[in-house]
Amino acid sequence: MSRKAIINGNIILPDRVIDNGFVTIENESITEVGKMPVHINDADEVIDAGGNYVSPGFIDIHTHGGGGHDFMDATVEAYLAIAETHASHGTTALLPTTLTSTNEALYHTFEVYRQAKPLNIKGAAFLGIHLEGPYFSYNQRGAQDAKYLKTPVPDDYLKILDASNDIVRWSIAPELEGAIELGELLKSRGIIASVGHTDATCEEVMSAFEAGYVLMTHLYSGMSTITRRNAIRYAGALEAAYLIDDMNVEIIADGVHLPKSLLRYVYKFKGPDKIALVTDSMRGAGMPDGNYILGSITEGQGVVVEDGVAKLPDRSAFAGSVATTDRLVRTMTQIAEVPLIDAIKMITLNPARIMGIDSKKGSLEKGKDADIVIFDKDINVKTTIISGTVISGAFIK
């Protein structure tokens, strides 16, 4: 494969921006990052960034679908279409995410994941499967289907784990009986345990953190906060997220799930190194407003998307989002007024670090995977490059 050279770009590094810089790529890896000029050979493929930003590819560690498809549709076509939809918005890697369902439905989507992964050459790379449920609090279930909720017992979760080697993350309510033991098992297997859809007290989350729960699933959504019992106040999962310094949090930065004030609050008190931006997107991402299905096209729940927001038909709860990763960065910079460098870290290096892949992804460094996105000052994606291959758009000389 010939060398590629991205020239005339503002190169976003974790700690600074190189004005009028370049990135060179050979095979699937970054070979050099610096300030112009760069020596160009006749055989080089040149991508002129035209003064736009050049960033690491966006990494979404919580997404259910997009482009009219859901991963729970459990078809190869759905997996590939979702990956391609999100790639066009700058996502270069993602975690296909499930919903509460029968175990049989999980086993089926595990098999489809195995089939789809080697065929995924035009979309965001699959990093492994994120299980969201079925071990959740009924009171904090949100749009998760209540009929599939249950308590973790070894006879159940061991069968799920044995059914796939691709599970890399599992969101669980840690206050449920058996959840601490499950968290310890996941930690021993290198799987990220995440606190989600939970009614836990602060103390229960602290115990869970010690057992391996190192991430909070969509902070503020499906999560307990301060309650009163017999006149005594008890802190909840939300407060634990702030009290535990090393707890990572993910936020749905679509400007709807969390308004400007809360986005700024999370940024101020967790800091730019402990936040991951996620879409939590359903099949309506990248699609017009209308009626959609959350989850499997045959077994899922009806959802209405209006004004760019996905809700249950009775408007009682959000039903995921229709965000794409470029919208997350746009929201953080333009609405929450977070510096661009920090917003990019939250959608690149931080999720890579959380998932333990930051040695290969998440920043523009020599030797790392050539996953790159070029976008303008308004975060409109111009080019997406995955493993050194231009997937969508380009400025090519």
Short mmCIF file of C-alpha atoms in Angstrom, two decimals:
data_model
loop_
_atom_site.label_atom_id
_atom_site.label_comp_id
_atom_site.label_asym_id
_atom_site.label_seq_id
_atom_site.Cartn_x
_atom_site.Cartn_y
_atom_site.Cartn_z
CA MET A 1 0.00 0.00 0.00
CA SER A 2 1.33 3.45 -0.93
CA ARG A 3 1.92 6.10 1.65
CA LYS A 4 -0.84 8.61 2.39
CA ALA A 5 -0.13 12.16 3.50
CA ILE A 6 -2.76 14.39 5.09
CA ILE A 7 -1.50 17.93 4.64
CA ASN A 8 -2.56 21.49 5.51
CA GLY A 9 -4.58 20.48 8.57
CA ASN A 10 -4.93 21.66 12.14
CA ILE A 11 -3.80 18.48 13.91
CA ILE A 12 -5.54 17.83 17.24
CA LEU A 13 -3.27 16.20 19.81
CA PRO A 14 -4.28 15.42 23.42
CA ASP A 15 -2.58 18.56 24.73
CA ARG A 16 -2.41 20.98 21.80
CA VAL A 17 -3.25 21.71 18.17
CA ILE A 18 -0.53 21.78 15.50
CA ASP A 19 -1.52 24.56 13.11
CA ASN A 20 -0.79 23.79 9.45
CA GLY A 21 0.34 20.28 10.22
CA PHE A 22 0.48 16.89 8.53
CA VAL A 23 -0.03 13.21 9.26
CA THR A 24 1.51 10.41 7.21
CA ILE A 25 0.16 6.87 6.99
CA GLU A 26 1.66 3.63 5.77
CA ASN A 27 -0.36 0.44 5.61
CA GLU A 28 -2.79 0.78 8.55
CA SER A 29 -0.66 2.87 10.90
CA ILE A 30 0.40 6.46 11.50
CA THR A 31 4.07 6.98 10.67
CA GLU A 32 4.61 10.68 11.38
CA VAL A 33 2.81 13.72 12.79
CA GLY A 34 4.27 17.20 12.51
CA LYS A 35 4.17 20.71 11.16
CA MET A 36 4.29 21.46 7.44
CA PRO A 37 6.14 21.18 5.17
CA VAL A 38 6.38 17.44 4.62
CA HIS A 39 8.28 15.70 1.83
CA ILE A 40 5.85 14.25 -0.73
CA ASN A 41 6.85 11.45 -3.08
CA ASP A 42 5.30 11.03 -6.50
CA ALA A 43 3.70 7.77 -5.40
CA ASP A 44 2.08 9.28 -2.28
CA GLU A 45 -1.67 9.73 -2.06
CA VAL A 46 -2.21 13.26 -0.79
CA ILE A 47 -5.28 14.30 1.18
CA ASP A 48 -5.47 18.07 1.50
CA ALA A 49 -7.30 18.94 4.71
CA GLY A 50 -7.73 22.47 3.44
CA GLY A 51 -7.18 24.11 6.81
CA ASN A 52 -9.76 21.93 8.54
CA TYR A 53 -9.22 19.99 11.75
CA VAL A 54 -7.56 16.57 11.69
CA SER A 55 -8.55 14.46 14.67
CA PRO A 56 -8.29 10.89 15.92
CA GLY A 57 -11.33 8.90 14.83
CA PHE A 58 -14.32 9.08 17.15
CA ILE A 59 -14.96 6.03 19.36
CA ASP A 60 -18.52 5.30 20.50
CA ILE A 61 -18.67 2.77 23.34
CA HIS A 62 -22.47 2.78 23.60
CA THR A 63 -24.66 2.64 20.50
CA HIS A 64 -27.69 0.53 19.62
CA GLY A 65 -28.15 1.47 15.99
CA GLY A 66 -28.57 4.04 13.25
CA GLY A 67 -29.51 4.42 9.62
CA GLY A 68 -32.85 2.70 10.22
CA HIS A 69 -31.31 -0.42 11.80
CA ASP A 70 -30.75 -1.79 15.32
CA PHE A 71 -28.14 -4.31 16.40
CA MET A 72 -30.96 -6.31 17.98
CA ASP A 73 -32.38 -6.84 14.48
CA ALA A 74 -29.61 -9.44 14.47
CA THR A 75 -28.90 -9.43 10.76
CA VAL A 76 -25.57 -8.94 9.04
CA GLU A 77 -27.18 -6.25 6.90
CA ALA A 78 -28.20 -4.28 10.00
CA TYR A 79 -24.72 -4.49 11.54
CA LEU A 80 -23.02 -3.28 8.38
CA ALA A 81 -25.52 -0.49 7.69
CA ILE A 82 -25.18 0.86 11.24
CA ALA A 83 -21.37 0.83 10.98
CA GLU A 84 -21.47 2.69 7.67
CA THR A 85 -23.99 5.27 8.92
CA HIS A 86 -21.86 6.16 11.93
CA ALA A 87 -18.63 6.19 9.91
CA SER A 88 -20.06 8.95 7.75
CA HIS A 89 -20.33 11.05 10.92
CA GLY A 90 -16.73 10.45 12.03
CA THR A 91 -17.06 7.28 14.10
CA THR A 92 -14.17 4.94 13.36
CA ALA A 93 -14.86 2.34 16.06
CA LEU A 94 -17.87 1.38 18.18
CA LEU A 95 -19.37 -1.15 20.56
CA PRO A 96 -22.57 -2.75 19.26
CA THR A 97 -24.92 -2.56 22.24
CA THR A 98 -27.81 -4.84 23.18
CA LEU A 99 -31.03 -4.23 25.13
CA THR A 100 -32.86 -6.35 27.70
CA SER A 101 -34.12 -9.40 25.86
CA THR A 102 -34.35 -13.15 26.02
CA ASN A 103 -31.09 -15.06 26.20
CA GLU A 104 -31.96 -16.64 22.87
CA ALA A 105 -32.06 -13.19 21.27
CA LEU A 106 -28.63 -12.45 22.74
CA TYR A 107 -27.18 -15.70 21.47
CA HIS A 108 -28.50 -14.92 18.00
CA THR A 109 -26.97 -11.44 17.89
CA PHE A 110 -23.67 -12.89 19.16
CA GLU A 111 -23.60 -15.18 16.13
CA VAL A 112 -24.49 -12.36 13.76
CA TYR A 113 -21.70 -10.22 15.25
CA ARG A 114 -19.23 -13.00 14.43
CA GLN A 115 -20.51 -13.13 10.87
CA ALA A 116 -20.60 -9.36 10.34
CA LYS A 117 -17.22 -8.39 11.79
CA PRO A 118 -15.01 -9.73 8.96
CA LEU A 119 -17.39 -8.25 6.37
CA ASN A 120 -17.27 -4.76 7.88
CA ILE A 121 -14.88 -3.01 5.49
CA LYS A 122 -16.83 0.22 4.87
CA GLY A 123 -17.95 1.15 8.36
CA ALA A 124 -16.82 1.90 11.90
CA ALA A 125 -14.85 -1.04 13.28
CA PHE A 126 -16.49 -3.33 15.83
CA LEU A 127 -14.58 -3.36 19.12
CA GLY A 128 -16.67 -6.02 20.85
CA ILE A 129 -20.16 -6.29 22.30
CA HIS A 130 -21.64 -4.15 25.08
CA LEU A 131 -24.44 -5.90 26.98
CA GLU A 132 -26.92 -3.39 28.40
CA GLY A 133 -29.01 -5.48 30.77
CA PRO A 134 -30.93 -7.59 31.58
CA TYR A 135 -29.80 -7.11 35.21
CA PHE A 136 -31.40 -3.74 35.92
CA SER A 137 -33.56 -2.00 38.51
CA TYR A 138 -37.24 -1.97 37.64
CA ASN A 139 -37.63 1.59 38.95
CA GLN A 140 -34.76 2.84 36.78
CA ARG A 141 -35.49 0.77 33.68
CA GLY A 142 -36.27 3.77 31.43
CA ALA A 143 -37.06 2.40 27.97
CA GLN A 144 -35.69 -1.07 28.76
CA ASP A 145 -38.46 -3.66 28.39
CA ALA A 146 -39.56 -4.62 31.93
CA LYS A 147 -40.60 -8.16 31.03
CA TYR A 148 -36.99 -9.17 30.44
CA LEU A 149 -35.49 -7.74 33.65
CA LYS A 150 -33.98 -10.24 36.08
CA THR A 151 -31.44 -10.76 38.86
CA PRO A 152 -27.95 -12.05 38.07
CA VAL A 153 -27.42 -15.67 39.05
CA PRO A 154 -24.44 -17.76 37.93
CA ASP A 155 -26.57 -20.29 36.08
CA ASP A 156 -27.79 -17.46 33.84
CA TYR A 157 -24.81 -15.15 33.36
CA LEU A 158 -22.30 -17.94 32.89
CA LYS A 159 -24.34 -19.25 29.98
CA ILE A 160 -24.34 -15.78 28.43
CA LEU A 161 -20.59 -15.38 28.90
CA ASP A 162 -19.92 -18.85 27.53
CA ALA A 163 -21.95 -18.03 24.42
CA SER A 164 -19.54 -15.34 23.19
CA ASN A 165 -15.89 -14.36 23.42
CA ASP A 166 -16.75 -10.92 22.04
CA ILE A 167 -18.33 -9.40 25.18
CA VAL A 168 -16.11 -6.52 26.34
CA ARG A 169 -18.52 -4.49 28.49
CA TRP A 170 -21.62 -5.19 30.59
CA SER A 171 -23.94 -2.57 32.16
CA ILE A 172 -25.55 -3.83 35.38
CA ALA A 173 -27.41 -2.46 38.42
CA PRO A 174 -24.87 -3.30 41.15
CA GLU A 175 -27.35 -3.28 44.04
CA LEU A 176 -29.03 -6.44 42.75
CA GLU A 177 -28.29 -9.63 44.65
CA GLY A 178 -25.38 -11.37 42.92
CA ALA A 179 -24.19 -8.30 41.03
CA ILE A 180 -21.00 -7.83 43.07
CA GLU A 181 -19.94 -11.41 42.38
CA LEU A 182 -20.67 -10.89 38.69
CA GLY A 183 -18.59 -7.70 38.67
CA GLU A 184 -15.65 -9.54 40.20
CA LEU A 185 -15.95 -12.27 37.56
CA LEU A 186 -16.07 -9.74 34.73
CA LYS A 187 -13.00 -7.98 36.09
CA SER A 188 -11.11 -11.28 36.19
CA ARG A 189 -12.00 -11.84 32.53
CA GLY A 190 -10.99 -8.35 31.39
CA ILE A 191 -14.58 -7.25 30.74
CA ILE A 192 -15.61 -3.73 31.77
CA ALA A 193 -18.39 -3.74 34.39
CA SER A 194 -20.48 -0.57 34.23
CA VAL A 195 -23.10 0.81 36.64
CA GLY A 196 -26.37 1.32 34.79
CA HIS A 197 -30.15 1.62 35.25
CA THR A 198 -29.58 1.51 38.98
CA ASP A 199 -31.32 2.38 42.25
CA ALA A 200 -28.13 1.84 44.24
CA THR A 201 -27.12 3.96 47.18
CA CYS A 202 -23.81 5.76 47.14
CA GLU A 203 -22.32 3.13 49.45
CA GLU A 204 -23.47 0.30 47.18
CA VAL A 205 -21.78 1.93 44.18
CA MET A 206 -18.60 2.42 46.20
CA SER A 207 -18.59 -1.30 47.01
CA ALA A 208 -19.25 -2.06 43.35
CA PHE A 209 -16.31 0.11 42.29
CA GLU A 210 -14.01 -1.97 44.48
CA ALA A 211 -15.43 -5.08 42.80
CA GLY A 212 -14.63 -3.79 39.30
CA TYR A 213 -17.43 -1.44 38.28
CA VAL A 214 -15.25 1.34 36.84
CA LEU A 215 -17.73 3.15 34.58
CA MET A 216 -21.15 4.81 34.93
CA THR A 217 -23.56 4.17 32.06
CA HIS A 218 -25.18 7.37 30.68
CA LEU A 219 -24.71 9.52 33.80
CA TYR A 220 -28.00 11.02 35.12
CA SER A 221 -30.13 8.71 32.93
CA GLY A 222 -31.61 5.68 34.72
CA MET A 223 -29.74 6.51 37.91
CA SER A 224 -30.59 7.09 41.59
CA THR A 225 -29.80 10.32 43.37
CA ILE A 226 -30.50 11.70 46.87
CA THR A 227 -33.57 10.12 48.49
CA ARG A 228 -35.20 10.36 51.92
CA ARG A 229 -36.11 7.32 53.97
CA ASN A 230 -37.74 7.92 57.34
CA ALA A 231 -36.59 11.55 57.12
CA ILE A 232 -32.94 10.56 56.60
CA ARG A 233 -31.22 11.53 53.38
CA TYR A 234 -29.23 8.94 51.42
CA ALA A 235 -26.87 9.73 48.56
CA GLY A 236 -27.35 7.71 45.38
CA ALA A 237 -25.41 6.43 42.40
CA LEU A 238 -25.13 9.91 40.93
CA GLU A 239 -23.36 11.26 43.99
CA ALA A 240 -21.04 8.24 44.00
CA ALA A 241 -19.94 9.10 40.46
CA TYR A 242 -18.53 12.38 41.77
CA LEU A 243 -17.19 11.10 45.08
CA ILE A 244 -15.15 8.30 43.50
CA ASP A 245 -12.28 10.16 41.86
CA ASP A 246 -11.29 7.28 39.59
CA MET A 247 -14.81 6.47 38.40
CA ASN A 248 -15.24 7.06 34.67
CA VAL A 249 -18.56 8.37 33.41
CA GLU A 250 -20.20 8.39 30.00
CA ILE A 251 -22.67 11.10 28.99
CA ILE A 252 -25.13 11.39 26.13
CA ALA A 253 -24.07 14.84 24.94
CA ASP A 254 -26.89 15.45 22.49
CA GLY A 255 -27.98 18.64 24.28
CA VAL A 256 -31.26 17.01 25.29
CA HIS A 257 -30.50 14.23 27.77
CA LEU A 258 -28.32 16.74 29.63
CA PRO A 259 -28.84 20.50 29.24
CA LYS A 260 -25.98 22.98 29.07
CA SER A 261 -25.86 23.47 32.83
CA LEU A 262 -25.44 19.74 33.55
CA LEU A 263 -22.92 19.25 30.76
CA ARG A 264 -20.83 22.03 32.27
CA TYR A 265 -21.35 20.59 35.77
CA VAL A 266 -20.08 17.14 34.75
CA TYR A 267 -17.12 18.69 32.94
CA LYS A 268 -16.22 20.88 35.93
CA PHE A 269 -16.38 18.18 38.59
CA LYS A 270 -15.26 15.04 36.71
CA GLY A 271 -12.76 16.78 34.46
CA PRO A 272 -11.81 16.12 30.84
CA ASP A 273 -9.97 12.86 31.57
CA LYS A 274 -12.83 10.87 33.16
CA ILE A 275 -15.65 11.55 30.69
CA ALA A 276 -16.56 9.57 27.58
CA LEU A 277 -19.10 10.95 25.13
CA VAL A 278 -21.55 8.35 23.82
CA THR A 279 -24.50 8.47 21.45
CA ASP A 280 -26.67 5.71 22.99
CA SER A 281 -28.22 5.96 19.54
CA MET A 282 -31.14 3.89 18.31
CA ARG A 283 -32.12 3.15 14.70
CA GLY A 284 -33.34 6.73 14.14
CA ALA A 285 -29.78 8.13 14.21
CA GLY A 286 -28.98 9.69 10.86
CA MET A 287 -32.65 9.46 9.88
CA PRO A 288 -35.56 11.94 9.73
CA ASP A 289 -38.14 12.37 12.51
CA GLY A 290 -40.90 9.77 12.60
CA ASN A 291 -41.99 6.50 14.20
CA TYR A 292 -39.37 3.83 14.86
CA ILE A 293 -38.80 0.62 16.81
CA LEU A 294 -36.39 0.49 19.74
CA GLY A 295 -34.68 -2.89 19.78
CA SER A 296 -35.51 -5.77 17.48
CA ILE A 297 -37.61 -4.81 14.48
CA THR A 298 -39.93 -7.73 15.32
CA GLU A 299 -39.91 -7.70 19.14
CA GLY A 300 -39.00 -4.11 20.05
CA GLN A 301 -41.00 -1.18 21.42
CA GLY A 302 -42.50 1.67 19.46
CA VAL A 303 -40.67 4.99 19.68
CA VAL A 304 -41.44 8.44 18.35
CA VAL A 305 -38.63 10.71 17.15
CA GLU A 306 -39.57 14.39 17.13
CA ASP A 307 -37.35 17.47 17.00
CA GLY A 308 -34.32 15.18 16.96
CA VAL A 309 -35.28 13.39 20.20
CA ALA A 310 -36.32 9.74 20.66
CA LYS A 311 -39.08 9.16 23.24
CA LEU A 312 -41.52 6.49 24.30
CA PRO A 313 -44.93 7.13 22.69
CA ASP A 314 -46.39 8.46 25.98
CA ARG A 315 -43.40 10.84 26.29
CA SER A 316 -42.64 9.39 29.74
CA ALA A 317 -38.97 8.65 29.01
CA PHE A 318 -36.27 9.09 26.43
CA ALA A 319 -35.69 6.01 24.27
CA GLY A 320 -32.01 6.25 23.52
CA SER A 321 -30.98 9.06 21.22
CA VAL A 322 -30.67 9.85 17.53
CA ALA A 323 -27.27 11.47 18.01
CA THR A 324 -24.15 10.80 15.99
CA THR A 325 -20.66 11.40 17.35
CA ASP A 326 -20.13 14.63 15.43
CA ARG A 327 -23.24 16.01 17.16
CA LEU A 328 -21.73 15.13 20.55
CA VAL A 329 -18.57 17.13 19.82
CA ARG A 330 -20.65 19.99 18.43
CA THR A 331 -22.80 20.07 21.56
CA MET A 332 -19.83 20.07 23.92
CA THR A 333 -17.99 22.84 22.09
CA GLN A 334 -20.85 25.06 20.94
CA ILE A 335 -23.39 24.61 23.75
CA ALA A 336 -21.37 23.50 26.78
CA GLU A 337 -18.46 25.75 25.69
CA VAL A 338 -15.84 23.09 26.40
CA PRO A 339 -12.46 23.55 24.67
CA LEU A 340 -12.24 21.54 21.45
CA ILE A 341 -9.16 19.63 22.63
CA ASP A 342 -11.05 18.38 25.69
CA ALA A 343 -14.19 17.51 23.71
CA ILE A 344 -12.07 15.48 21.28
CA LYS A 345 -10.34 13.69 24.15
CA MET A 346 -13.77 12.68 25.48
CA ILE A 347 -14.71 10.99 22.19
CA THR A 348 -11.30 9.52 21.32
CA LEU A 349 -8.60 8.94 23.94
CA ASN A 350 -10.88 8.54 26.97
CA PRO A 351 -13.10 5.79 25.53
CA ALA A 352 -9.98 4.08 24.18
CA ARG A 353 -8.41 4.16 27.64
CA ILE A 354 -11.59 2.91 29.33
CA MET A 355 -11.71 -0.04 26.95
CA GLY A 356 -7.98 -0.72 27.31
CA ILE A 357 -7.10 -0.06 23.66
CA ASP A 358 -5.35 3.30 24.02
CA SER A 359 -2.02 1.78 23.01
CA LYS A 360 -3.43 1.51 19.47
CA LYS A 361 -6.29 4.00 19.24
CA GLY A 362 -7.50 7.33 20.56
CA SER A 363 -4.74 9.76 19.55
CA LEU A 364 -2.63 10.74 16.55
CA GLU A 365 0.72 9.18 17.38
CA LYS A 366 3.35 7.27 15.45
CA GLY A 367 2.57 3.56 15.47
CA LYS A 368 -1.10 3.91 16.35
CA ASP A 369 -3.92 2.82 14.07
CA ALA A 370 -4.63 5.29 11.28
CA ASP A 371 -8.20 6.04 12.39
CA ILE A 372 -8.68 9.70 11.49
CA VAL A 373 -11.50 12.17 10.91
CA ILE A 374 -11.29 15.56 9.18
CA PHE A 375 -13.94 18.15 10.07
CA ASP A 376 -14.52 21.88 9.76
CA LYS A 377 -14.91 24.54 12.46
CA ASP A 378 -18.58 23.63 12.86
CA ILE A 379 -17.74 19.92 13.32
CA ASN A 380 -19.11 18.96 9.90
CA VAL A 381 -17.27 15.76 8.96
CA LYS A 382 -15.46 15.92 5.63
CA THR A 383 -13.42 12.71 5.62
CA THR A 384 -13.36 9.50 7.66
CA ILE A 385 -10.31 7.22 7.50
CA ILE A 386 -10.31 3.80 9.17
CA SER A 387 -7.12 1.72 9.37
CA GLY A 388 -5.58 3.93 6.69
CA THR A 389 -8.48 3.55 4.24
CA VAL A 390 -10.68 6.47 3.24
CA ILE A 391 -14.21 5.33 4.12
CA SER A 392 -16.19 8.47 3.32
CA GLY A 393 -15.42 11.85 1.76
CA ALA A 394 -11.95 13.15 0.93
CA PHE A 395 -9.90 16.10 -0.19
CA ILE A 396 -7.51 14.30 -2.48
CA LYS A 397 -4.97 15.98 -4.77
#
